[in-house]
Short mmCIF file of C-alpha atoms in Angstrom, two decimals:
data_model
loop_
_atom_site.label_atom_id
_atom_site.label_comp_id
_atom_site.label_asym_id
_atom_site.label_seq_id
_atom_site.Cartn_x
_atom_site.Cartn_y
_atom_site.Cartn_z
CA UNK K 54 88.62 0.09 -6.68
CA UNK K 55 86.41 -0.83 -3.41
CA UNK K 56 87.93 -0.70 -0.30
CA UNK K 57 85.70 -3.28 0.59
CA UNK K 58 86.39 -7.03 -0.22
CA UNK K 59 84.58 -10.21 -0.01
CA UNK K 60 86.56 -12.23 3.01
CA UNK K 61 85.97 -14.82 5.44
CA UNK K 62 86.04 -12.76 8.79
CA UNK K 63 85.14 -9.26 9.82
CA UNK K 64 88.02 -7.71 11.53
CA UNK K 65 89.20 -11.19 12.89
CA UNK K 66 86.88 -13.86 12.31
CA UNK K 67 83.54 -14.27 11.95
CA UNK K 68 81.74 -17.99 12.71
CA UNK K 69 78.28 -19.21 12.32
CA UNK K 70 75.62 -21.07 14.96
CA UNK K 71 72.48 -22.43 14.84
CA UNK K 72 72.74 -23.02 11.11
CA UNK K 73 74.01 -19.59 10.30
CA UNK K 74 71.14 -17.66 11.47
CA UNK K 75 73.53 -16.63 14.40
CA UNK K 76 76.22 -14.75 13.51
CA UNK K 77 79.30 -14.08 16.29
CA UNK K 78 81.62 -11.30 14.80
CA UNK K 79 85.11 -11.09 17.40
CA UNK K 80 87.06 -8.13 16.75
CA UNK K 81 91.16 -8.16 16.89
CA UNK K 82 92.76 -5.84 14.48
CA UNK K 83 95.99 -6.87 15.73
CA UNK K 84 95.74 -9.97 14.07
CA UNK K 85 93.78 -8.81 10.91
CA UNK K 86 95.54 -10.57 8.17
CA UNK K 87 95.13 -10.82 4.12
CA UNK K 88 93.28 -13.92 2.86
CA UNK K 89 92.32 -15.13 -0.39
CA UNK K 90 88.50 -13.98 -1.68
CA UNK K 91 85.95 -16.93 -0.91
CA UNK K 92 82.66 -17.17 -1.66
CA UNK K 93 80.86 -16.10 2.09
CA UNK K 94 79.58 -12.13 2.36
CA UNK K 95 81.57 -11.40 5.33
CA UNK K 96 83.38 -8.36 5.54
CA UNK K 97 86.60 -6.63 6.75
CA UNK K 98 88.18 -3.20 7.72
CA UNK K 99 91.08 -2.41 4.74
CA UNK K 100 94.27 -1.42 6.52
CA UNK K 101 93.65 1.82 5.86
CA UNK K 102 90.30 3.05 6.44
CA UNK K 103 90.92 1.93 10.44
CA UNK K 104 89.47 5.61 11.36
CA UNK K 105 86.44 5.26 8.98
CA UNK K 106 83.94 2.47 8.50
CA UNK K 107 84.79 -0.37 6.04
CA UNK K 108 81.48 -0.39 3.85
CA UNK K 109 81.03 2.01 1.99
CA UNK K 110 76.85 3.22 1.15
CA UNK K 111 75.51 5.03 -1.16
CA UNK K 112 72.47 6.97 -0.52
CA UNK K 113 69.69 7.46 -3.43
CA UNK K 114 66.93 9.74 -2.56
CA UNK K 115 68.43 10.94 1.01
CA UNK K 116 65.57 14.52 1.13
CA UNK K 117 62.71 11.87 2.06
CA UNK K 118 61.56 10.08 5.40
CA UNK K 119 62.98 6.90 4.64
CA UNK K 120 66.25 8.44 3.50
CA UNK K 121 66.84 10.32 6.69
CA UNK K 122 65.65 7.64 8.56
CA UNK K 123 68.51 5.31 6.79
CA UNK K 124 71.14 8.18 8.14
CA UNK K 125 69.64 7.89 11.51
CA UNK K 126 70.25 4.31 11.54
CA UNK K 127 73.76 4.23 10.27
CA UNK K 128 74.77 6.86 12.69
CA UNK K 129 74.84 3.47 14.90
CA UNK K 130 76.15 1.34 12.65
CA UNK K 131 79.56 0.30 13.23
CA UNK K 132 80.35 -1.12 9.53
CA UNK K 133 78.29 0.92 7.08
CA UNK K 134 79.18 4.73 6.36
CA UNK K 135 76.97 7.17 4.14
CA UNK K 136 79.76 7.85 1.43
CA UNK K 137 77.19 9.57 -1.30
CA UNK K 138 74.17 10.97 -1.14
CA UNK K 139 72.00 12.19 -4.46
CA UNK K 140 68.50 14.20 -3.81
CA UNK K 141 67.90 15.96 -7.40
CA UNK K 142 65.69 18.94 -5.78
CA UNK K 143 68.18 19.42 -2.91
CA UNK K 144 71.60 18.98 -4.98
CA UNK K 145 74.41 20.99 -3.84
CA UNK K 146 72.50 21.70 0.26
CA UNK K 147 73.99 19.83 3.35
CA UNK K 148 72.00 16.94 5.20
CA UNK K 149 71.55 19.18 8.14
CA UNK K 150 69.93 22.37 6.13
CA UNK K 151 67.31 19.52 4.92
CA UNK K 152 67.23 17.55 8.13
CA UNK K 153 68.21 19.63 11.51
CA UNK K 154 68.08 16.84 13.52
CA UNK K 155 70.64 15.11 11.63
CA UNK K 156 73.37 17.96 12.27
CA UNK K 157 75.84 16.23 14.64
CA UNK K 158 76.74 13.26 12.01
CA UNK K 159 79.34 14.05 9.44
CA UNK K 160 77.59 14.05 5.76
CA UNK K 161 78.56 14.07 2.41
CA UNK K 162 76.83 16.85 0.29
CA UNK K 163 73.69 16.25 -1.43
CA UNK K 164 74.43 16.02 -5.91
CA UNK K 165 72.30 14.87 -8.35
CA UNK K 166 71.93 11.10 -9.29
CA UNK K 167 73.55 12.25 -12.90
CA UNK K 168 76.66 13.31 -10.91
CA UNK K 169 77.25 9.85 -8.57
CA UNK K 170 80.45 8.02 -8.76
CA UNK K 171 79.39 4.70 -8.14
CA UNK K 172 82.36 3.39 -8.41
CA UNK K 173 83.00 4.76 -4.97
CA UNK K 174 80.50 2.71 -2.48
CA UNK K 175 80.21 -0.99 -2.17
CA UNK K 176 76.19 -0.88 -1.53
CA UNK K 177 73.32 1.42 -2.45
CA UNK K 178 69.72 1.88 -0.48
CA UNK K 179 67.67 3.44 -3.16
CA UNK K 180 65.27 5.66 -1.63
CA UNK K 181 63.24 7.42 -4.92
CA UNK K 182 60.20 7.64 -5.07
CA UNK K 183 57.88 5.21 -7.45
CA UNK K 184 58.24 4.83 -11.10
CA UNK K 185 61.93 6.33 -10.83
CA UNK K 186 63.98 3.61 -9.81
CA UNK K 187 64.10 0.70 -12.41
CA UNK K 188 66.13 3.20 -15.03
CA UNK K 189 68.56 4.07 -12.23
CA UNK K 190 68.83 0.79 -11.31
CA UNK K 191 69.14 -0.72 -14.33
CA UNK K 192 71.85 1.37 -14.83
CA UNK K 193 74.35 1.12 -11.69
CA UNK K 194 77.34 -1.54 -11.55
CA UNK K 195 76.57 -5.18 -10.96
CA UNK K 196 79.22 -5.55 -8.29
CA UNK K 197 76.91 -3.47 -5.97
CA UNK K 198 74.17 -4.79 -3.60
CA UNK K 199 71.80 -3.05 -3.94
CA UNK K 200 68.24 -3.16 -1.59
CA UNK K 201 65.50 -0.65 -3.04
CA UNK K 202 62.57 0.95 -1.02
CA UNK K 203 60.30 1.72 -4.12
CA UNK K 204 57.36 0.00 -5.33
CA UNK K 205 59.33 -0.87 -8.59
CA UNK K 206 60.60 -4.61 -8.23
CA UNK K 207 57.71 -5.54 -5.65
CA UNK K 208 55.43 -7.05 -7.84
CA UNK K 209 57.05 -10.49 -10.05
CA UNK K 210 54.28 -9.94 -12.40
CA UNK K 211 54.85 -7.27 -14.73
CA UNK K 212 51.47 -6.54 -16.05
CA UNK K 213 50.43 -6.28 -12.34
CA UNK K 214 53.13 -3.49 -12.28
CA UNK K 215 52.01 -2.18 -15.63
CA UNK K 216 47.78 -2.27 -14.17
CA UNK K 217 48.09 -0.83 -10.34
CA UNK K 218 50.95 1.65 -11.30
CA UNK K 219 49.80 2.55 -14.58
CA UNK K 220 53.27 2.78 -15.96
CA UNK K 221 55.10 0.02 -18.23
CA UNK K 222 57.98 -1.91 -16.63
CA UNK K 223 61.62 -0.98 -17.27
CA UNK K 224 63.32 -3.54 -16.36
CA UNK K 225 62.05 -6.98 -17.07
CA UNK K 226 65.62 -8.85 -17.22
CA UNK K 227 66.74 -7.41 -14.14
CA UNK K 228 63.21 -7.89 -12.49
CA UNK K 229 63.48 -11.95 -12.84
CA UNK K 230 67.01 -11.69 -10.26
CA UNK K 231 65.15 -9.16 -7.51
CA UNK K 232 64.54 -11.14 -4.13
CA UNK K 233 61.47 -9.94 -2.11
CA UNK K 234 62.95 -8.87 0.89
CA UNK K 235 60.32 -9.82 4.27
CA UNK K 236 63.48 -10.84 6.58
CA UNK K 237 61.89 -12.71 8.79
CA UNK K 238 60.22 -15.37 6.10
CA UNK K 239 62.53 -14.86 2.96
CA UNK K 240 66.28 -14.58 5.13
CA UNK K 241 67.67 -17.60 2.91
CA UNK K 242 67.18 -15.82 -0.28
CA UNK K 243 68.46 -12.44 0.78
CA UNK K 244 71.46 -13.93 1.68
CA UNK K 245 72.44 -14.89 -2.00
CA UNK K 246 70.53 -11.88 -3.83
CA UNK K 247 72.52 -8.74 -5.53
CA UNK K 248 68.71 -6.63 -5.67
CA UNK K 249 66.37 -6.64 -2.91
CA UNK K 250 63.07 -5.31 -3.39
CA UNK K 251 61.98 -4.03 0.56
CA UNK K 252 58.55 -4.59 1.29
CA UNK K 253 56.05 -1.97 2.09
CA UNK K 254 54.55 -0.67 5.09
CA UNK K 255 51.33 -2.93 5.24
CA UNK K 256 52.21 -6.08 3.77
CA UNK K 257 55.00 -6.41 6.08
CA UNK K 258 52.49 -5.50 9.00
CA UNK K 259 49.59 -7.70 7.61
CA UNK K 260 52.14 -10.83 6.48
CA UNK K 261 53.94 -11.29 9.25
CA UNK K 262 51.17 -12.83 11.45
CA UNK K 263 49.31 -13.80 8.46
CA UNK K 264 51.94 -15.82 6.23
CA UNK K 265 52.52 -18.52 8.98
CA UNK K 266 49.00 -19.19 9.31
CA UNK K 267 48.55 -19.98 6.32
CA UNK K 268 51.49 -21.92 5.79
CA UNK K 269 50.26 -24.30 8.66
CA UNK K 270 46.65 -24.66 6.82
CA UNK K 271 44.77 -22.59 10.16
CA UNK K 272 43.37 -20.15 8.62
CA UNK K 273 40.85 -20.14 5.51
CA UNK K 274 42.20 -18.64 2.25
CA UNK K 275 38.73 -16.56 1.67
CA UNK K 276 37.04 -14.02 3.79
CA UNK K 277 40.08 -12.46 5.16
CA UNK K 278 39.71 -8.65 5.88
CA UNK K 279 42.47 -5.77 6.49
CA UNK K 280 41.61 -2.45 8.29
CA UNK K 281 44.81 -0.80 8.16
CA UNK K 282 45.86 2.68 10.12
CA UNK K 283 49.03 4.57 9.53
CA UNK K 284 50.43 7.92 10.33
CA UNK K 285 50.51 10.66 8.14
CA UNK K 286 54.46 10.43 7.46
CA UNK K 287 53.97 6.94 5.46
CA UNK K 288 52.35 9.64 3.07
CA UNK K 289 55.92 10.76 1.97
CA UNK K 290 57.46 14.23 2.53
CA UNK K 291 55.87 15.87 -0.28
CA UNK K 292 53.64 18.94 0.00
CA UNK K 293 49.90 17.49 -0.27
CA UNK K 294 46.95 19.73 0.22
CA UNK K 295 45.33 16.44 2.24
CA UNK K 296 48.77 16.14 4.33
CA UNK K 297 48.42 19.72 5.53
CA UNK K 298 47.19 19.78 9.37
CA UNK K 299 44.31 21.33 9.65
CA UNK K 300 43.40 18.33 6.76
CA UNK K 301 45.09 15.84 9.56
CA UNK K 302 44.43 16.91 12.88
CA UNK K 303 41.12 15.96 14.94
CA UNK K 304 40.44 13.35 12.20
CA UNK K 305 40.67 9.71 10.44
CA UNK K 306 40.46 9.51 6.41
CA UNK K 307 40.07 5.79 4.55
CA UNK K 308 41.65 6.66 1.48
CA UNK K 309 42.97 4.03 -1.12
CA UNK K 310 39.76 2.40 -0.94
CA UNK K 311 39.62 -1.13 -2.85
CA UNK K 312 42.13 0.38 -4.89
CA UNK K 313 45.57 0.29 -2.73
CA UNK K 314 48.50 -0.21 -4.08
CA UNK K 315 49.91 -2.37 -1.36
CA UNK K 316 47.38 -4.76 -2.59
CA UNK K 317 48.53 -7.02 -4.97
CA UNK K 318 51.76 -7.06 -3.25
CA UNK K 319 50.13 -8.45 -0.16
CA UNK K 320 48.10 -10.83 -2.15
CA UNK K 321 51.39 -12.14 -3.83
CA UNK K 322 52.85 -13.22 -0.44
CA UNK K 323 49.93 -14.98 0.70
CA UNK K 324 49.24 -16.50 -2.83
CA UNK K 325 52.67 -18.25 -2.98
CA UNK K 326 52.67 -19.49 0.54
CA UNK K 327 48.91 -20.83 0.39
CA UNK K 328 49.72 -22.38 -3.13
CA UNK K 329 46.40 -20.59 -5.10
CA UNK K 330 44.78 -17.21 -5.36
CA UNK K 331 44.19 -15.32 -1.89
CA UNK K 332 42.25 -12.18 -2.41
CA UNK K 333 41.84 -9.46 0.55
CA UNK K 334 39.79 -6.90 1.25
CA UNK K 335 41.71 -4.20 2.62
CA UNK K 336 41.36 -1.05 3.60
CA UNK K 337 43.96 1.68 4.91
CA UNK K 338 43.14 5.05 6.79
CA UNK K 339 45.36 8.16 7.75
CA UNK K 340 45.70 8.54 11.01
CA UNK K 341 46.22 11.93 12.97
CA UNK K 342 49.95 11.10 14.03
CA UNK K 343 53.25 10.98 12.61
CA UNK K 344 54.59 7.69 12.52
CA UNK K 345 53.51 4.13 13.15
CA UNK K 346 50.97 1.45 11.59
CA UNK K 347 48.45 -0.63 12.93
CA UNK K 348 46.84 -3.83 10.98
CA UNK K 349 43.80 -5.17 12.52
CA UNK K 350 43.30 -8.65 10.72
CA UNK K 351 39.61 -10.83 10.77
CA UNK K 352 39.99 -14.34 9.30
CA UNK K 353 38.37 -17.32 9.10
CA UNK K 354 39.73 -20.74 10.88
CA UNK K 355 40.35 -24.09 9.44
CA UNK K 356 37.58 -26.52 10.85
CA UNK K 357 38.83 -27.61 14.35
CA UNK K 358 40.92 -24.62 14.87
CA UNK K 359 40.68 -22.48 17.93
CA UNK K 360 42.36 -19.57 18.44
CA UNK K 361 44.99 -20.81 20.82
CA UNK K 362 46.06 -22.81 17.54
CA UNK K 363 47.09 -19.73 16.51
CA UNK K 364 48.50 -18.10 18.89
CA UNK K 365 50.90 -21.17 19.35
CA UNK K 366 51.97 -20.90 15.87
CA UNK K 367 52.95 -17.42 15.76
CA UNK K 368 54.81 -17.76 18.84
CA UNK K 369 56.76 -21.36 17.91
CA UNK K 370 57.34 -19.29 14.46
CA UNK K 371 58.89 -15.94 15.64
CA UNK K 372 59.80 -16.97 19.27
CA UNK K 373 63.76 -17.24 17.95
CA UNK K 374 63.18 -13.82 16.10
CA UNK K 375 64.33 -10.72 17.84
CA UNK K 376 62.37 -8.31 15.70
CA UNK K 377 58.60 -9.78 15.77
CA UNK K 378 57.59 -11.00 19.37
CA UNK K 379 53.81 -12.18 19.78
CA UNK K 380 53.06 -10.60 22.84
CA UNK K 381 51.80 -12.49 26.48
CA UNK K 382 47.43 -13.34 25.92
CA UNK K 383 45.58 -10.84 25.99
CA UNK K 384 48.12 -8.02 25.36
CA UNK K 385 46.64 -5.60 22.80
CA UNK K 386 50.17 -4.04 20.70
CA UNK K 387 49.99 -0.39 20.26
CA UNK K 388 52.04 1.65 18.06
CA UNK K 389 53.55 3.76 20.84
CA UNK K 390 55.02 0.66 22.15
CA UNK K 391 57.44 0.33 18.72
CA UNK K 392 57.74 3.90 17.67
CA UNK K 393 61.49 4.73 16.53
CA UNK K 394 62.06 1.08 16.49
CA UNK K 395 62.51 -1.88 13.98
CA UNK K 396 60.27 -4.23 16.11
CA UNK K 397 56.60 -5.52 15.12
CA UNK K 398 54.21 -6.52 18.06
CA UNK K 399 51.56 -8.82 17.41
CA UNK K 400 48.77 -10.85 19.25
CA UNK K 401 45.71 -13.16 18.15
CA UNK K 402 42.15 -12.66 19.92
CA UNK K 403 38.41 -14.56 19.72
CA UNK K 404 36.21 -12.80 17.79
CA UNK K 405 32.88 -13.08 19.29
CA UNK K 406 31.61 -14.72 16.24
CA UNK K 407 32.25 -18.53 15.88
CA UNK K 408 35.05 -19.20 14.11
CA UNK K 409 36.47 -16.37 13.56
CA UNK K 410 39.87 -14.66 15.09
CA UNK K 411 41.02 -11.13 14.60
CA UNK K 412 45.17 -10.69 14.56
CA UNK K 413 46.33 -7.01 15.48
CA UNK K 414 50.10 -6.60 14.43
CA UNK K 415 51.48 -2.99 14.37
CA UNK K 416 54.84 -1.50 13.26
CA UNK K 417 56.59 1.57 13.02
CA UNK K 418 56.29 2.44 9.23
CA UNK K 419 59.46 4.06 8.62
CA UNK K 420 61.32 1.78 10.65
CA UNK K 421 60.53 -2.09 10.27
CA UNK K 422 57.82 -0.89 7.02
CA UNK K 423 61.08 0.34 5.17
CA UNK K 424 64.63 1.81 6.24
CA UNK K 425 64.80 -0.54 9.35
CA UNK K 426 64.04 -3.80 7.55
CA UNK K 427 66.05 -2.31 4.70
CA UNK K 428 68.94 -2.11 6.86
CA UNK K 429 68.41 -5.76 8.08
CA UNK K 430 68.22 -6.96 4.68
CA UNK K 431 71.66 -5.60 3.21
CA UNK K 432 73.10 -6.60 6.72
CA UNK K 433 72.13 -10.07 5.71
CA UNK K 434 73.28 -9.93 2.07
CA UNK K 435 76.87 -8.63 3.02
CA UNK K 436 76.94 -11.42 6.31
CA UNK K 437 76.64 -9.41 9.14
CA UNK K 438 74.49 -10.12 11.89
CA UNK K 439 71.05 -8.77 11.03
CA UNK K 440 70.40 -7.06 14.19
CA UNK K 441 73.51 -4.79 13.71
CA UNK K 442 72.61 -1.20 13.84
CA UNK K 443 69.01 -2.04 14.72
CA UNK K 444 68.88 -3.05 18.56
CA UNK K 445 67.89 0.32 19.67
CA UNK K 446 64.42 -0.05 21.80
CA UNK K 447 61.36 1.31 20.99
CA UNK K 448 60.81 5.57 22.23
CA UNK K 449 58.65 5.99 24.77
CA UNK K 450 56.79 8.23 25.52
#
């Protein structure tokens, strides 16, 4: 039985402000008492798991990037505690004989997904790798929340799966329930979802800055091109002849080229905000460093538009937002400026041809592109404050 249940406070009480996007937890275990289940996703510490930390997490896919990255996270994390931890290849190792750097936290053992007790966490991050998850999935208790990093449940379309994965769909039922997790735009729907589907790497760089535009009828729908840069550890963990470094180093590769999987997942975002078909040409390249992403944006604005229209919009639409902050004019982001963190840094610029603007919005890709904004997500669906865990700054240098 879960240690974990649903309650109105967290260790005390927990109240709302500024129509529950503001969340104040107070802390008094002194005067932690029993009450009767309702229906908000705050949680509590049980009597007696005081030492430990009340929610429970399972771990699916912990030997990649975004699985360690989840651990590093957590370590700061004063509710959720890795409980289990599956990697098939790596079943039966420690964390630490996988991941050095992660040898001062105190880790389960890595089994195999066939040997998980789920009955034994109270959330899962599912960290597999494409085309594995909707079985597993499909397959784990309903009572768990559940927010997966995969490609899987991206895409609401299933023949769009079925064309840009080539592999058929799984899990159509359970598909039509996943919420499309971009924090920032989609919090409301989080909040009441069981299955989020985390975005990827681009579209959350490129829809950030972009979906607001379009929402407020700036920007044109056409014409709008990506050129997308990302560092070589948003290629996975895997050995890859074109990952190796002498492949890497002293060197930029486009690769992906009309043919990106990212996509149709971008184009879905902008489609249902802009209310018809929005079509991109993008175009990603590997760049010679480990981690962080840079989207540089062109578009096309609305008649009448200048580009101060746009940088007002972005601002009035993230400037209560502590994870996306529009920079001061004429500030160019850079990805050292948000490495390590879950922060995206954006500004708008003239383009010297008429009309046009060019956006520049850059992340890091492991952190806001997937186990950061993961970890923001489920803080959301179980009512915590979505910052918790996450207000570590940016490393530099």
């Amino acid at each position: 039985m879960s240690n974990v249940s649903t309650f109105s406070s967290i260790q005390g009480c927990c109240w709302f402000k500024d129509g529950e996007r503001k969340i104040r937890v107070a802390a008094d275990k002194q005067r932690v008492k029993k009450r009767p289940p309702s229906s908000m996703s705050c949680f509590r510490v049980s009597a007696n798991r005081s030492s430990e930390k009340d929610i429970r997490i399972g771990l699916l896919g912990a030997s990649g990037y975004t699985g360690a990255e989840i651990v590093r996270l957590l370590a700061n994390h004063p509710h959720f505690g890795v409980t289990l931890m599956t990697a098939d290849r790596k079943a039966g190792q420690s964390m630490d004989s996988v991941f050095p750097h992660l040898t001062a936290q105190k880790l389960p053992r890595l089994i195999s997904v066939k040997d998980a007790d789920f009955s034994s966490v109270d959330a899962v991050f599912c960290c597999l790798p494409h085309g594995t998850t909707q079985d597993i999935i499909k397959a784990l208790p309903t009572a768990l929340k559940i927010v997966d990093l995969s490609a899987d449940f991206r895409l609401r379309d299933i023949s769009e799966y079925e064309e840009w994965y080539g592999q058929p769909h799984t899990a159509v039922e359970l598909q039509k329930e996943v919420v499309y997790g971009l924090t920032e735009l989609l919090r409301d729907d989080i909040k009441k979802a069981r299955l989020v589907a985390n975005p990827g790497c681009y579209p959350t760089s490129v829809q950030l800055p972009l979906v607001p535009l379009l929402k407020a009828n700036l920007i044109k729908h056409e014409n709008i091109i990506i050129d997308a840069k990302s560092g070589v550890s948003g290629a996975g963990r895997g050995a890859k002849e074109t990952n190796l470094y002498s492949e890497i180093a002293e060197g930029i590769s486009s690769y992906g080229v009309t043919r990106h999987r990212h996509v149709p997942e971008i184009e879905q975002g902008l489609s249902d905000v802009a209310q018809s078909k929005v079509t991109v040409s993008f175009t990603p390249h590997l760049m010679p460093m480990i981690r962080g992403m840079q989207s540089t944006i062109y578009v096309e604005m609305a008649p009448g538009v200048r580009t101060e229209d746009l940088y007002q919009q972005l601002k009035s639409s993230y400037e209560e937002e502590e994870f996306v902050k529009v920079l001061e004019e004429g500030v160019v982001p850079r990805t050292h400026n948000v490495r390590g963190s879950n922060y995206c840094f954006m500004n708008v610029f003239p383009d010297r041809i008429p009309g046009r603007a060019i956006i520049i919005s850059v992340i890091d890709n492991l952190v806001k592109g997937a186990s950061g904004q993961a970890l923001q997500n489920l803080n959301i669906m179980l009512g915590l404050p979505e910052t918790t865990g996450l207000l570590h700054q940016p490393v530099f240098p």
